[in-house]
Short mmCIF file of C-alpha atoms in Angstrom, two decimals:
data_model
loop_
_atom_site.label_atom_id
_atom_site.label_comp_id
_atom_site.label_asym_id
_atom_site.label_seq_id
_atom_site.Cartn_x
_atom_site.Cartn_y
_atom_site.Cartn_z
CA UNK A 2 -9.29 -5.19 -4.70
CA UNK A 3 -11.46 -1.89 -4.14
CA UNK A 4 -10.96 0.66 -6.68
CA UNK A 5 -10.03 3.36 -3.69
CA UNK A 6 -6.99 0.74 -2.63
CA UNK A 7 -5.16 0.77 -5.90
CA UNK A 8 -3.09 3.39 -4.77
CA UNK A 9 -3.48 4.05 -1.03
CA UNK A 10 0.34 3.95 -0.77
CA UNK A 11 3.12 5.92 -2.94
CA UNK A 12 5.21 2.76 -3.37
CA UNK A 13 1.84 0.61 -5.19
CA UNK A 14 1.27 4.21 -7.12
CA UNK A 15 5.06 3.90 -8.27
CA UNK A 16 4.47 0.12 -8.83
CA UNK A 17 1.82 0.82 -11.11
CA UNK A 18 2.94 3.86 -13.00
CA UNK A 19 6.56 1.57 -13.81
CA UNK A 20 4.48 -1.08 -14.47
CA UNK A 21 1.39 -0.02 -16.35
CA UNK A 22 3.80 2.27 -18.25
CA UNK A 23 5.68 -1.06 -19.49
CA UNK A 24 3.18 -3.60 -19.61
CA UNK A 25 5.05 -6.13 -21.28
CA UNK A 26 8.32 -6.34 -18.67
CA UNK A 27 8.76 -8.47 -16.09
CA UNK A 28 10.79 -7.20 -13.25
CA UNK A 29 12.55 -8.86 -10.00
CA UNK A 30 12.80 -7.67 -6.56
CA UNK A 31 16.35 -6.22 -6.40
CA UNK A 32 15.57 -4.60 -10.04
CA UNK A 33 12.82 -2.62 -8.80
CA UNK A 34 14.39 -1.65 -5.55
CA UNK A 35 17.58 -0.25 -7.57
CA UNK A 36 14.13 1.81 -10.00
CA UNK A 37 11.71 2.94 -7.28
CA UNK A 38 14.24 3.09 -4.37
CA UNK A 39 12.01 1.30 -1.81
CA UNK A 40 13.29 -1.72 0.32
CA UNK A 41 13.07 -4.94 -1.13
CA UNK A 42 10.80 -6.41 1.90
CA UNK A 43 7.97 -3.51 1.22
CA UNK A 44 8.29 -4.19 -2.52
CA UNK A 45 7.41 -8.41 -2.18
CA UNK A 46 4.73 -7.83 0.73
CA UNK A 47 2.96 -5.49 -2.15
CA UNK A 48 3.18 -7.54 -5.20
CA UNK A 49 2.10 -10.24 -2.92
CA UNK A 50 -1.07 -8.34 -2.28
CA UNK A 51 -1.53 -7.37 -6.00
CA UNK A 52 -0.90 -10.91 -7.02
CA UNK A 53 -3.30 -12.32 -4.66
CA UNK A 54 -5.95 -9.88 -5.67
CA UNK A 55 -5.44 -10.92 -9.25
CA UNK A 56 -3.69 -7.79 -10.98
CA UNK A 57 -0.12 -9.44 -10.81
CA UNK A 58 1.33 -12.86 -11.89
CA UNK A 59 4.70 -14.04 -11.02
CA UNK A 60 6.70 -16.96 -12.37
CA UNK A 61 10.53 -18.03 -11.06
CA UNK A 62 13.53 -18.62 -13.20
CA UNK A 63 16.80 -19.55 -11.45
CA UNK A 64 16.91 -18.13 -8.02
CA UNK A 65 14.86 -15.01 -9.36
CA UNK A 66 11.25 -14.37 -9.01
CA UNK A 67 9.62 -11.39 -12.05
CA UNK A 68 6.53 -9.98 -11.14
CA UNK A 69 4.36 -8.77 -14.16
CA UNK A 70 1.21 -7.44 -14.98
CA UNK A 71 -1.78 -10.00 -15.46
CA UNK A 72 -3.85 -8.53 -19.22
CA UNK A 73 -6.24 -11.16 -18.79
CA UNK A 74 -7.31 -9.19 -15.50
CA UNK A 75 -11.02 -8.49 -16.40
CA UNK A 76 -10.50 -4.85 -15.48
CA UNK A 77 -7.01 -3.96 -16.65
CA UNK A 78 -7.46 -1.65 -19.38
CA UNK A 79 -9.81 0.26 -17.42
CA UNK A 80 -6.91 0.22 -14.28
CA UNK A 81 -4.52 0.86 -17.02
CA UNK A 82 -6.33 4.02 -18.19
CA UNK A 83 -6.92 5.28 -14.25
CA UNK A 84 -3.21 4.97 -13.98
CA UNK A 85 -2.26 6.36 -16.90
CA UNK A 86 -3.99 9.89 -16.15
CA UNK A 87 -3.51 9.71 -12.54
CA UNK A 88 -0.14 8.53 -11.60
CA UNK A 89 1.68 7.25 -14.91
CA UNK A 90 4.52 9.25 -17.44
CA UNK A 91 1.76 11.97 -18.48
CA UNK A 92 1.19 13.03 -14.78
CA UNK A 93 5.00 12.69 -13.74
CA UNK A 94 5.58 15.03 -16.70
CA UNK A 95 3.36 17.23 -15.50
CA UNK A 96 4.45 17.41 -12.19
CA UNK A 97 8.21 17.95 -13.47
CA UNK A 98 7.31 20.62 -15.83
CA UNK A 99 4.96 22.49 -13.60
CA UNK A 100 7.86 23.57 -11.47
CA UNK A 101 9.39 25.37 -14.50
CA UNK A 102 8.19 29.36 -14.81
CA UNK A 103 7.97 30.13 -18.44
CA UNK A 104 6.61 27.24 -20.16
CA UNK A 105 2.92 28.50 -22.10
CA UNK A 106 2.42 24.80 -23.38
CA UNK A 107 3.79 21.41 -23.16
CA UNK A 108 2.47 18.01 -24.42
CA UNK A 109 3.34 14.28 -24.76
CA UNK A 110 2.69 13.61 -28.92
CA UNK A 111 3.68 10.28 -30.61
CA UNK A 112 3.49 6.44 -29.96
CA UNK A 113 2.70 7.36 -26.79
CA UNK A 114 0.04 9.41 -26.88
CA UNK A 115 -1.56 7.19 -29.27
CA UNK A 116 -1.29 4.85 -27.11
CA UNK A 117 0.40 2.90 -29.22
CA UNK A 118 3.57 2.71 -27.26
CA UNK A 119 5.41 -1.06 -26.94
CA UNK A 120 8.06 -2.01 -24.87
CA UNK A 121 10.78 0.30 -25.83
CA UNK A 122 8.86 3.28 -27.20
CA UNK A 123 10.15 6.36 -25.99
CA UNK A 124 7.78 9.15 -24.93
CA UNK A 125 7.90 12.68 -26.98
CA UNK A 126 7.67 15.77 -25.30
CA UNK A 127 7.25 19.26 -26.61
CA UNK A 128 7.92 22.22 -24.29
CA UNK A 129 7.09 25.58 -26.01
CA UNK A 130 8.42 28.48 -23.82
CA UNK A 131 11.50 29.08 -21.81
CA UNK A 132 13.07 26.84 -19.59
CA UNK A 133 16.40 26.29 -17.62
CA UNK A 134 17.32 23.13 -19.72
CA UNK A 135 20.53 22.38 -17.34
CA UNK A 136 17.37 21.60 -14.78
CA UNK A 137 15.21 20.37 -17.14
CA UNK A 138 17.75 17.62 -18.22
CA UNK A 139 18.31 16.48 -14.65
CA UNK A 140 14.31 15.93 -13.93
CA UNK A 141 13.97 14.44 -17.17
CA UNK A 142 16.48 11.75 -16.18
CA UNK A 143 15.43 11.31 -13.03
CA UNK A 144 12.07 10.14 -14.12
CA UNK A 145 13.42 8.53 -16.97
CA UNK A 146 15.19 5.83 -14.92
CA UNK A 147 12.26 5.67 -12.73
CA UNK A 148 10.30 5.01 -15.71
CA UNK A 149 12.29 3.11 -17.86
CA UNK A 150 11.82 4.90 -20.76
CA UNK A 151 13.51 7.41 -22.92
CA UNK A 152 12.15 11.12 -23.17
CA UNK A 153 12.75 12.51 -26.09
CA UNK A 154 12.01 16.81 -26.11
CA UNK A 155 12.14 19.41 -28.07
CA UNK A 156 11.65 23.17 -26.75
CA UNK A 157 10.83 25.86 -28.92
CA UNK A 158 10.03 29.65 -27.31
CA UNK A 159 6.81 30.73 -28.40
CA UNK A 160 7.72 32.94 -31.40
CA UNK A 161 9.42 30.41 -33.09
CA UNK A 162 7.43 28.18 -32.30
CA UNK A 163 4.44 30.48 -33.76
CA UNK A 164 7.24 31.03 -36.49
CA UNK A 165 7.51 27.64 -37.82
CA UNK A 166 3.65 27.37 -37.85
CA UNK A 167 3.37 30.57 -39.92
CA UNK A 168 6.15 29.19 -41.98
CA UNK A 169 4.44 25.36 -42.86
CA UNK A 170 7.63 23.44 -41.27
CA UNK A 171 6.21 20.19 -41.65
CA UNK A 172 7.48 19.02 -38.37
CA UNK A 173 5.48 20.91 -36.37
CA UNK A 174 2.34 20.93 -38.50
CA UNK A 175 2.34 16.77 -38.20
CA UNK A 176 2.11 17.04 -34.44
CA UNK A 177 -0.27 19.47 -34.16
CA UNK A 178 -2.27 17.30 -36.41
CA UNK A 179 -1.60 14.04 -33.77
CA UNK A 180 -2.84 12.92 -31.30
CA UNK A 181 -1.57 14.99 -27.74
CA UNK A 182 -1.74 14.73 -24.13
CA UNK A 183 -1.94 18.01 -22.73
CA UNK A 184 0.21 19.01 -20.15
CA UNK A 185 0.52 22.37 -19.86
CA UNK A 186 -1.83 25.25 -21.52
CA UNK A 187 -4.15 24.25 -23.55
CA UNK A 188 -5.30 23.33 -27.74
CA UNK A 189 -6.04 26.73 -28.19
CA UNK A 190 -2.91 28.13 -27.58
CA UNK A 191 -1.52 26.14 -30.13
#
């Protein structure tokens, strides 16, 4: 598999974001067409290619067959790190929160962005600015289903946010110490 094939198609980029985002689940065909809404027969012909090239293994129990990621693939981590900033949960996030006006910052903090997550982990989000969280709550779930994965946010407007700083809340001064991914803005607006 060439590195500019990994994602020549939106269904193998959604393939790979679900499954590089949990890399421990197995999934069967009818599961992931009720996740990425995609027919069942496009789903099987590409696992088929991804398992023959190696990234995928598959293994049948009952009348089901659950396609999962391969680790010992000698170039996973590095696929799982391409993914991760180019199609995974960070760049979905992005994409979500980048149709909101108001937001000055936003960033993943956590398990996650440790990259420490396991199977189960939920992803934390911090928004600071305003936002129309009636919206907000509908794109989050959205891409929570598609993900599998709980997002967890808080959203603070900027002079509380500044507030809380000022005022030592330990909350806030712990993630600003973590680990982020940067969504939106940047570190020195924090």
């Amino acid at each position: 598999m060439d590195l500019f094939s990994i994602t020549k198609s939106k269904l193998r980029e959604e393939l790979l974001a679900l499954y590089f985002t949990n890399p421990d689940k197995k999934y069967y065909l009818r599961e992931l067409e009720r996740i990425l809404k995609f027919s069942v027969g496009n789903i099987r012909r590409e696992l088929i290619k991804l398992e023959s090239a190696g990234l995928f293994l598959s293994v049948s129990k009952g009348n089901l067959v659950y396609y999962y990621l391969n680790k010992s693939y000698p170039l996973f981590e590095e696929l799982k790190s391409i993914i991760f900033k180019t199609s995974g949960a960070p760049k979905m996030l992005q994409n979500i929160l980048e149709k909101f006006n108001g937001i000055s910052q936003a960033f993943i903090y956590g398990s996650f962005a440790k990259r420490e997550e396991r199977e189960g982990s939920d992803i934390d989000l911090l928004i600071i600015g305003k936002v129309d969280e009636d919206k907000l709550i509908e794109e989050i779930g959205k891409l929570e289903r598609k993900l599998q994965r709980e997002i967890n946010y808080s959203i603070y407007e900027k002079k509380d946010f500044n507030k809380k700083k000022k005022e030592g809340n330990s909350f806030i001064l712990d993630i600003l110490k973590e680990k982020k991914i940067l969504l939106i803005g940047d570190e020195n607006g924090l």
